[in-house]
PDB file of C-alpha atoms in Angstrom:
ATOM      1  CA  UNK A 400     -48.743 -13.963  63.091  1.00  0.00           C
ATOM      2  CA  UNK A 401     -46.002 -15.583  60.551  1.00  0.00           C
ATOM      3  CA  UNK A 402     -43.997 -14.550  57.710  1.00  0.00           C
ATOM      4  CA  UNK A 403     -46.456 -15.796  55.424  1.00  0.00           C
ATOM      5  CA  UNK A 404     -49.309 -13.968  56.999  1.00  0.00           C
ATOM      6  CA  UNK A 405     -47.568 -10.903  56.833  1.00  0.00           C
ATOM      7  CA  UNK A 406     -46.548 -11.100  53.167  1.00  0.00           C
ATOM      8  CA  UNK A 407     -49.908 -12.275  52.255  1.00  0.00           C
ATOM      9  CA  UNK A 408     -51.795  -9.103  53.361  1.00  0.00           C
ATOM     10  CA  UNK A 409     -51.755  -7.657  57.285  1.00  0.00           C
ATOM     11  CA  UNK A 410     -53.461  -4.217  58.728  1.00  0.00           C
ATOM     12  CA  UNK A 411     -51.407  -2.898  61.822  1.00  0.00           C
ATOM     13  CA  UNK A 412     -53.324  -0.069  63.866  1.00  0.00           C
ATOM     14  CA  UNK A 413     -50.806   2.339  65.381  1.00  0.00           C
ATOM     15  CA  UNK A 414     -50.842   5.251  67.758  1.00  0.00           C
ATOM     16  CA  UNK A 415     -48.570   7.260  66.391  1.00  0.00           C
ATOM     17  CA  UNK A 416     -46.267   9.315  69.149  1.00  0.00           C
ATOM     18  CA  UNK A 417     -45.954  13.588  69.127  1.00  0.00           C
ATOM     19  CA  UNK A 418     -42.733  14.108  67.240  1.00  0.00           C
ATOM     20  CA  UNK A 419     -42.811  11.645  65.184  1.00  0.00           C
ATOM     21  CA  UNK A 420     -42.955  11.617  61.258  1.00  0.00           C
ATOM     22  CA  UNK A 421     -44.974   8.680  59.346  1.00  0.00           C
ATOM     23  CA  UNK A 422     -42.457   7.630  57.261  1.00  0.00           C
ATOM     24  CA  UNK A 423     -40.366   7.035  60.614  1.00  0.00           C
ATOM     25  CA  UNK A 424     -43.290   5.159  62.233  1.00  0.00           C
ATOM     26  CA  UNK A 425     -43.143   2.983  59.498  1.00  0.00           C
ATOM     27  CA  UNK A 426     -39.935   2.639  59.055  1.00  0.00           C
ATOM     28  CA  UNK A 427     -39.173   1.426  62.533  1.00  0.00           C
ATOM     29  CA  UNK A 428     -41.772  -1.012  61.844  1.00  0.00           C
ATOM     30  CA  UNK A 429     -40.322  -1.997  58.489  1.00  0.00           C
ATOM     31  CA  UNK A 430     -37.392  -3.047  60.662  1.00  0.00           C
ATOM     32  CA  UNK A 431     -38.211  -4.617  63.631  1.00  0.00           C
ATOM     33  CA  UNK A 432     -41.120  -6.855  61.154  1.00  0.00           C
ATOM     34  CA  UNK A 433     -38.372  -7.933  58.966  1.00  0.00           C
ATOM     35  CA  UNK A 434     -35.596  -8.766  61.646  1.00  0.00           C
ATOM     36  CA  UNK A 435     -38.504 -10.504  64.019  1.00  0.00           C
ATOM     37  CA  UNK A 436     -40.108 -12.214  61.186  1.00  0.00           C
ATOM     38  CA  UNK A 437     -36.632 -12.657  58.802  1.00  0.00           C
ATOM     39  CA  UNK A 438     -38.545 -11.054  55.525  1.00  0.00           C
ATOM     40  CA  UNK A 439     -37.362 -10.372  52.586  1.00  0.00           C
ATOM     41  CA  UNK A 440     -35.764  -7.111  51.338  1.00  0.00           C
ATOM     42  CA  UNK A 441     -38.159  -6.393  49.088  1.00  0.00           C
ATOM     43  CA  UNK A 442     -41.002  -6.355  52.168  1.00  0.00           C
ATOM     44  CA  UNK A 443     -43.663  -4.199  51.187  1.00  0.00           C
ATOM     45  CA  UNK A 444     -45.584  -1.733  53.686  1.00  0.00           C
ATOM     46  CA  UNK A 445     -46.879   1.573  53.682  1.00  0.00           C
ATOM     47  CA  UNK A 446     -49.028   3.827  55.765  1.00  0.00           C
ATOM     48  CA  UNK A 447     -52.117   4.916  54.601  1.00  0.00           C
ATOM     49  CA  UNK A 448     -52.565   8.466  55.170  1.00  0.00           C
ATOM     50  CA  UNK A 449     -50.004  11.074  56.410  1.00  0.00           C
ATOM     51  CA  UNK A 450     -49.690  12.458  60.345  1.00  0.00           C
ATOM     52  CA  UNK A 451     -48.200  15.557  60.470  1.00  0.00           C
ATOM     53  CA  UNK A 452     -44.960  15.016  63.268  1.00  0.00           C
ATOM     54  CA  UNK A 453     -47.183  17.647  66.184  1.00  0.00           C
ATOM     55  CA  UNK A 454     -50.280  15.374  65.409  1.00  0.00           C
ATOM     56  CA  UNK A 455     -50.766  12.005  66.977  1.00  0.00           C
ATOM     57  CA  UNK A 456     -52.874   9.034  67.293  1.00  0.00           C
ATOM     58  CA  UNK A 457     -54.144   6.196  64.076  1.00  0.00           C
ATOM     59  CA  UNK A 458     -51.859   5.446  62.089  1.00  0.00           C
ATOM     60  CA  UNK A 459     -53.042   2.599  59.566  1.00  0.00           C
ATOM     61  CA  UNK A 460     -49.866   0.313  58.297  1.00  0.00           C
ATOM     62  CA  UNK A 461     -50.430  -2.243  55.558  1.00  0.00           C
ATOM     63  CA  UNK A 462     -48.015  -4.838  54.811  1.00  0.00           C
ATOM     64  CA  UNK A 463     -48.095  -7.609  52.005  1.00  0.00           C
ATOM     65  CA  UNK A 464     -50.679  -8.071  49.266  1.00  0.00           C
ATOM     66  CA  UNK A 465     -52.571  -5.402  51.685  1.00  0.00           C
ATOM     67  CA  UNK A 466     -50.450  -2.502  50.520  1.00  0.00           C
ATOM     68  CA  UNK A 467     -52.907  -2.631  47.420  1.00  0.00           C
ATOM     69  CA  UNK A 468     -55.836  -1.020  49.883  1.00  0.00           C
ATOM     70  CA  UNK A 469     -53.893   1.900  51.010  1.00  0.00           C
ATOM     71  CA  UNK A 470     -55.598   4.074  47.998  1.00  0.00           C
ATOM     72  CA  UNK A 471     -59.632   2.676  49.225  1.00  0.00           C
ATOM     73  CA  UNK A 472     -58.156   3.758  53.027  1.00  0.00           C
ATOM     74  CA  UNK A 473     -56.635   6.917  52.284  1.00  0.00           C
ATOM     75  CA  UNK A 474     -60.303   7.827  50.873  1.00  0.00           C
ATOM     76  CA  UNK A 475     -62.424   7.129  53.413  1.00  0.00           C
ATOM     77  CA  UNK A 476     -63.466   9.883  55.817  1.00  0.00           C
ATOM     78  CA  UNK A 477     -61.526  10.986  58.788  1.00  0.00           C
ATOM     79  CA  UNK A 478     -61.762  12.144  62.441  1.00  0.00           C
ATOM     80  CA  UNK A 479     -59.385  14.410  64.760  1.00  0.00           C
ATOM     81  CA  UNK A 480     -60.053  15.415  68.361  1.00  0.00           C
ATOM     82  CA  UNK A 481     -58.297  18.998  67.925  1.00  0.00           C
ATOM     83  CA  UNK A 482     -57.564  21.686  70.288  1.00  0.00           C
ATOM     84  CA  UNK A 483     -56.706  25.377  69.498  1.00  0.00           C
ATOM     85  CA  UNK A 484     -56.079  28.493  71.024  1.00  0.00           C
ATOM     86  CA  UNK A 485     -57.184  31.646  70.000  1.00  0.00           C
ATOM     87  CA  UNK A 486     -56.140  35.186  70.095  1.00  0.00           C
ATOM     88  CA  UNK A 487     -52.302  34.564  68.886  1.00  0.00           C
ATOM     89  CA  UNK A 488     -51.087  32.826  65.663  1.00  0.00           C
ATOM     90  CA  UNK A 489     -47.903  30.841  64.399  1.00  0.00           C
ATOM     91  CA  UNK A 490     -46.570  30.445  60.792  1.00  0.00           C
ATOM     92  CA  UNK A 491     -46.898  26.996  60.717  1.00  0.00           C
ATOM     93  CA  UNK A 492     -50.639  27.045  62.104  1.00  0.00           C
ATOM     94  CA  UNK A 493     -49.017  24.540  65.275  1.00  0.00           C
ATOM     95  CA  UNK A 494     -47.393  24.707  67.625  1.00  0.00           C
ATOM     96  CA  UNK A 495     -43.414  24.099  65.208  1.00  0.00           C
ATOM     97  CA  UNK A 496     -43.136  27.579  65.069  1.00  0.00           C
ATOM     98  CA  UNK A 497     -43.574  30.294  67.902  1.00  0.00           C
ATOM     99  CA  UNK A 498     -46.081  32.510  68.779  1.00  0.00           C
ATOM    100  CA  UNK A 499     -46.846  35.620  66.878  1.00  0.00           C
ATOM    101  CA  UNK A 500     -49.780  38.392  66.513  1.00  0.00           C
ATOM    102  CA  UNK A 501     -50.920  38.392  69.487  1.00  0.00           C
ATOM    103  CA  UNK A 502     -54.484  40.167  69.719  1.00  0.00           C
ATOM    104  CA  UNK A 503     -56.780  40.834  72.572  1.00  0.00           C
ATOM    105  CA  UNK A 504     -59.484  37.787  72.634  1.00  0.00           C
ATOM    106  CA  UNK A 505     -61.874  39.185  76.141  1.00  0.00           C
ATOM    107  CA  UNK A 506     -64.592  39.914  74.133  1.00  0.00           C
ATOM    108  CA  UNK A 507     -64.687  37.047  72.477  1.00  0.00           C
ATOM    109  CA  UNK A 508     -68.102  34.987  73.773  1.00  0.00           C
ATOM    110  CA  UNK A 509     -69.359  31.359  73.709  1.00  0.00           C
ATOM    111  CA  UNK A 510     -71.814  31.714  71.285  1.00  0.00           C
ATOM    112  CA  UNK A 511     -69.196  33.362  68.953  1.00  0.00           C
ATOM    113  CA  UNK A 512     -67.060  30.766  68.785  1.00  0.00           C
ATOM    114  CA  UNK A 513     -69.767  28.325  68.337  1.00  0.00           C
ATOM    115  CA  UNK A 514     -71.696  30.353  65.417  1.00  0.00           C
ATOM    116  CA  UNK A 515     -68.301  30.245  64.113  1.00  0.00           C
ATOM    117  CA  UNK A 516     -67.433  26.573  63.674  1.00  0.00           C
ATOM    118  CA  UNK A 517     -70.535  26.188  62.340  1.00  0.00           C
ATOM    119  CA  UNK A 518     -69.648  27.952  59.335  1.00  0.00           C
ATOM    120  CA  UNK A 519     -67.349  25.457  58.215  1.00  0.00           C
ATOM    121  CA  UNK A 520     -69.209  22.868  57.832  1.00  0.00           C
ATOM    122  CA  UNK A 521     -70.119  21.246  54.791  1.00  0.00           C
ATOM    123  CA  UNK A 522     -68.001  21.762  51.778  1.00  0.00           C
ATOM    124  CA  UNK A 523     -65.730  24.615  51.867  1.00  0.00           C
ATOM    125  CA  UNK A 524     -62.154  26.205  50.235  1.00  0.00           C
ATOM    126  CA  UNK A 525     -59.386  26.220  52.383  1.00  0.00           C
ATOM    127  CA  UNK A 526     -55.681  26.824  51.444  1.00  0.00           C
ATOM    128  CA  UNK A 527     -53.325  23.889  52.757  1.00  0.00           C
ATOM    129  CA  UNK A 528     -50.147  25.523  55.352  1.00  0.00           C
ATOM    130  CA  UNK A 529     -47.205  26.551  53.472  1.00  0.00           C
ATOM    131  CA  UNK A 530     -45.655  24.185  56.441  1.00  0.00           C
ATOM    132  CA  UNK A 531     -47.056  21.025  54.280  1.00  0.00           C
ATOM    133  CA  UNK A 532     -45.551  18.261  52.254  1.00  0.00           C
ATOM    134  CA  UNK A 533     -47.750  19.486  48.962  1.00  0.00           C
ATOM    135  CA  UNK A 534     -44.952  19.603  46.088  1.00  0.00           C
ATOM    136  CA  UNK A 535     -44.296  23.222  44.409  1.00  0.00           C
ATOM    137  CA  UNK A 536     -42.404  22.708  41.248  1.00  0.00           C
ATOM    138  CA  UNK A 537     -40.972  19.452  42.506  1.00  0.00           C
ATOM    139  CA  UNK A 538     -40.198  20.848  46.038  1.00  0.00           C
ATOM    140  CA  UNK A 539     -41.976  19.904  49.092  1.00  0.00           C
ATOM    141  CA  UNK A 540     -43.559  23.517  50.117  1.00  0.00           C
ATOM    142  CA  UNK A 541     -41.889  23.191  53.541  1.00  0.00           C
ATOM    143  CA  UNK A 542     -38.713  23.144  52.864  1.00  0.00           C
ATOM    144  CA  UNK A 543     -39.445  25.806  50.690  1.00  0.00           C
ATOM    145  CA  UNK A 544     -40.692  27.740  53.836  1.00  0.00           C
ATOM    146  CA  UNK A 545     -38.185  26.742  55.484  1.00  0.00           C
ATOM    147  CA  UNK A 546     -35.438  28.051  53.691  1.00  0.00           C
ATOM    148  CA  UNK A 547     -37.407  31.442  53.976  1.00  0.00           C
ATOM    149  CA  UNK A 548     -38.818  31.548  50.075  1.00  0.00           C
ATOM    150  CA  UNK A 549     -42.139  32.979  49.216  1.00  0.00           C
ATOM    151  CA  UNK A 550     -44.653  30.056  49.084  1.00  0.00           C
ATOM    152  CA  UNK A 551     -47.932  30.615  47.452  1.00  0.00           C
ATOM    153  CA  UNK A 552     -50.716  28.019  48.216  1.00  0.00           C
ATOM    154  CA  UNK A 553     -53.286  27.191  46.114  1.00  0.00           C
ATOM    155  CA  UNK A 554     -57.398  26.537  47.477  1.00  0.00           C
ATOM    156  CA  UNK A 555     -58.903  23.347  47.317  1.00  0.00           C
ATOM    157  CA  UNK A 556     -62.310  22.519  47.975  1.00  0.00           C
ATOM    158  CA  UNK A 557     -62.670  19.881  51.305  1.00  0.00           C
ATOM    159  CA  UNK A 558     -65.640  18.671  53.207  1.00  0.00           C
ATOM    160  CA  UNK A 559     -65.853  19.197  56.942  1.00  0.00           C
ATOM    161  CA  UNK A 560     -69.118  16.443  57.735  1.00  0.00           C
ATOM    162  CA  UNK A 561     -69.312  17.687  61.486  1.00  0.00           C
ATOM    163  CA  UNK A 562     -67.795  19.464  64.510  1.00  0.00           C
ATOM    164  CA  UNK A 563     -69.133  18.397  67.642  1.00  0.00           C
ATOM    165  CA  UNK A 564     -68.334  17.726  71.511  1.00  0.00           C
ATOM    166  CA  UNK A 565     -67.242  21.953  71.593  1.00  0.00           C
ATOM    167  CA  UNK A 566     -65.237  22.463  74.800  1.00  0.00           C
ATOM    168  CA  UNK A 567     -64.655  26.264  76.000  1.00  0.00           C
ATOM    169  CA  UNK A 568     -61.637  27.479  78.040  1.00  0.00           C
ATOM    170  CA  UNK A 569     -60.210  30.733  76.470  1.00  0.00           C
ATOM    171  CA  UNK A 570     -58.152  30.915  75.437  1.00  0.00           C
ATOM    172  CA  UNK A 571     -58.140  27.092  74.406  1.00  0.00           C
ATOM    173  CA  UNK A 572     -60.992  25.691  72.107  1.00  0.00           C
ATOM    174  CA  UNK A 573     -61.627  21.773  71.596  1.00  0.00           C
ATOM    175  CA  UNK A 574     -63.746  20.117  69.136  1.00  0.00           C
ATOM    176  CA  UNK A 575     -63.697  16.547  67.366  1.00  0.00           C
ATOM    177  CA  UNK A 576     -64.130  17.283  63.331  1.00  0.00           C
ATOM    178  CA  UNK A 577     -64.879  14.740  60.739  1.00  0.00           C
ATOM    179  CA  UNK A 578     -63.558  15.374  57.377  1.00  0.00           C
ATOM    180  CA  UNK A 579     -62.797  14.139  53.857  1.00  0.00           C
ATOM    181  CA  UNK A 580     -59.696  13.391  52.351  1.00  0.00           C
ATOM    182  CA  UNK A 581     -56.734  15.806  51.981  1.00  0.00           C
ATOM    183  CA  UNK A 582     -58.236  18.535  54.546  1.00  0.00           C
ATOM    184  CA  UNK A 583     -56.036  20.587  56.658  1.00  0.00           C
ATOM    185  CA  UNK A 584     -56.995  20.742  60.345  1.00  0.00           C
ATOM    186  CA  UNK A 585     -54.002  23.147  60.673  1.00  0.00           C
ATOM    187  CA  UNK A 586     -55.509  25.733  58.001  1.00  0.00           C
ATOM    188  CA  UNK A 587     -58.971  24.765  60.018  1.00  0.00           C
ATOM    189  CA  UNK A 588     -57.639  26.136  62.732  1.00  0.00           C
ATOM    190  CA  UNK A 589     -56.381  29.032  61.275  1.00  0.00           C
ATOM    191  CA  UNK A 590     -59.465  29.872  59.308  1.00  0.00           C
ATOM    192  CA  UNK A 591     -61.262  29.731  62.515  1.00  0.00           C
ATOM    193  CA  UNK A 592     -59.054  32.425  64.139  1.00  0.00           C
ATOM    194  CA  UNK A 593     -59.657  35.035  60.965  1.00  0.00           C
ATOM    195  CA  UNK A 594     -63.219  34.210  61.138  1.00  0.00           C
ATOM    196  CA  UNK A 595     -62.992  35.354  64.964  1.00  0.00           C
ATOM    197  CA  UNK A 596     -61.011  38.153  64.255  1.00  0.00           C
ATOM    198  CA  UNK A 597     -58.426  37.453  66.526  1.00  0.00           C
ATOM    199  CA  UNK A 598     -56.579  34.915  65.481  1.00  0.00           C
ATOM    200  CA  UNK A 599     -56.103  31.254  66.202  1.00  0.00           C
ATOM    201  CA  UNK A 600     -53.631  28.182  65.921  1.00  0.00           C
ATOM    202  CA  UNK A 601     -53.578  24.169  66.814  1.00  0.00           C
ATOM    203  CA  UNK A 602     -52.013  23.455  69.831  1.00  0.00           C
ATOM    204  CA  UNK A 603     -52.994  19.453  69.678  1.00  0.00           C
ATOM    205  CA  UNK A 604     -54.682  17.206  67.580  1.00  0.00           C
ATOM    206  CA  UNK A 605     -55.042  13.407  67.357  1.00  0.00           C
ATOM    207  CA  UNK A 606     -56.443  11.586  64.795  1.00  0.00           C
ATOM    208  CA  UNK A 607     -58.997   9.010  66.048  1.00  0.00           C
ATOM    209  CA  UNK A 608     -61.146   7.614  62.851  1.00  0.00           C
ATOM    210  CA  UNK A 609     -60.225   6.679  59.434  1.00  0.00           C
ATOM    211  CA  UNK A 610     -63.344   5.162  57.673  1.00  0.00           C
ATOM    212  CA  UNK A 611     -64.406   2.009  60.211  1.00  0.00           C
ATOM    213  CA  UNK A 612     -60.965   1.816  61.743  1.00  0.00           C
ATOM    214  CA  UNK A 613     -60.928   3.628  65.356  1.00  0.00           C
ATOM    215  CA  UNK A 614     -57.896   4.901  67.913  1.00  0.00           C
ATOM    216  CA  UNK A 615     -59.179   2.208  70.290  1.00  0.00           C
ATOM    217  CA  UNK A 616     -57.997  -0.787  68.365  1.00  0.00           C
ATOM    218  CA  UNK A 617     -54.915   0.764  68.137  1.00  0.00           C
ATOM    219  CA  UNK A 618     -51.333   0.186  69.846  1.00  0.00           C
ATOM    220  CA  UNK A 619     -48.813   2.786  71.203  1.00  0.00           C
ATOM    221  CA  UNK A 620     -46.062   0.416  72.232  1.00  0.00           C
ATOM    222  CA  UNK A 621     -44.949  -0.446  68.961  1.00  0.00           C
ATOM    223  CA  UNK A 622     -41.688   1.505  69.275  1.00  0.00           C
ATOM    224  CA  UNK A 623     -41.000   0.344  72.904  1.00  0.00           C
ATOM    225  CA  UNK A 624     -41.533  -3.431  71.937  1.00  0.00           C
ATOM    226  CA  UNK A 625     -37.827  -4.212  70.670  1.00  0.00           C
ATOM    227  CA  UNK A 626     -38.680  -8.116  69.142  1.00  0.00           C
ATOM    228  CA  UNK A 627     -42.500  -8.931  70.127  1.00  0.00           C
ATOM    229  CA  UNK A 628     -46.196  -8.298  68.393  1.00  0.00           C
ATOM    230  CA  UNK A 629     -48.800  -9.905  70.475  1.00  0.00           C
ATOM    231  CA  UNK A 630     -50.607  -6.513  71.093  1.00  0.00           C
ATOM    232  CA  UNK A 631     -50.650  -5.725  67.445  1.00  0.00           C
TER     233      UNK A 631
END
């Protein structure tokens, strides 16, 4: 890899770690790529596609000329290995906020929860977490939230293409879910837990598809590698 390379259009897979934003995962990259490489200021790179800070895994950076394909990527469809747990819910719909509403979940059964998930899938409305970087009147709704105002979130339609590889252990739930753009596996999760009846939030999730680009191509020791980039 050279400067010139790099300026001229590069892809960088990352596995993004729990706790941290996207705009720091890039950022850190921004800097170690321009003191390794000795860029210029006006660098370009961008991720392409948001992970919330509880969420981790791909991560798609795109540097150069490249930065022009973060739209096409952002588009394509996406997958999450998710885990929730049912019968108690937080504000946030993860795991950034504590427990609340707790509500008895024993007789809950297998085939419940499965007949459930299968409701959401195919197209369906689903109202994004007031805990989400969606702008309100120029405001990011989460710091709106946060500062304890009254948030109102609007539907939006989403696609959920499948849920598959169910795993049961009550009061935890796993599942991988492909989806379209701009869906919510927080609110998923949620939804889930009213459709139940008792409740439900996401305890993990990792995102491990974007279009053709997979988890396993990607590298977690981006932020422990102080000066080097073979194993990007």
């Amino acid at each position: 890899m050279t400067a010139e390379e790099l300026q001229s259009g590069y892809v960088f897979l990352l596995d993004k770690p729990l706790d941290w934003t996207s705009f720091q995962a890039v950022n850190k990259m921004k800097y170690k790529l321009k003191r390794e490489f000795n860029l210029p200021k006006k660098f370009k790179i961008g991720h392409a596609g948001t992970l919330d800070p509880r969420a981790t895994g791909l991560l798609i950076v795109c540097c150069g000329k490249f930065t022009k394909k973060i739209p096409e990527i952002q588009d394509a469809p996406k997958e999450y290995w998710t885990e929730i747990k049912i019968g108690v819910q937080t504000e946030s719909y993860d795991t950034e906020k504590p427990e609340i509403l707790q509500q008895d979940f024993a007789h809950i059964t297998q085939e419940q929860i499965n007949e459930a998930l299968g409701k959401f899938v195919g197209e369906i409305e689903q109202k994004p977490p007031v805990y989400s970087a969606i702008k309100i009147d120029g405001q990011r709704a989460y710091n709106l939230a946060r500062a304890g105002e009254e948030v109102e979130m609007k539907s939006r339609k989403t696609t959920i293409f499948y849920i598959n590889d169910i795993k049961i252990d009550l009061p935890l739930v796993s599942f991988t879910v492909g989806c379209s753009k701009g869906t919510y596996i927080r609110s998923l999760a949620h939804d889930i837990g009213q459709e139940l009846g008792v409740g439900a939030y996401l305890t993990q999730l990792r995102r491990t598809k974007i279009g053709d680009y997979t988890i396993e191509n990607a590298t977690a020791d981006f932020l422990e590698n102080e000066y080097r980039f073979e194993g990007l």
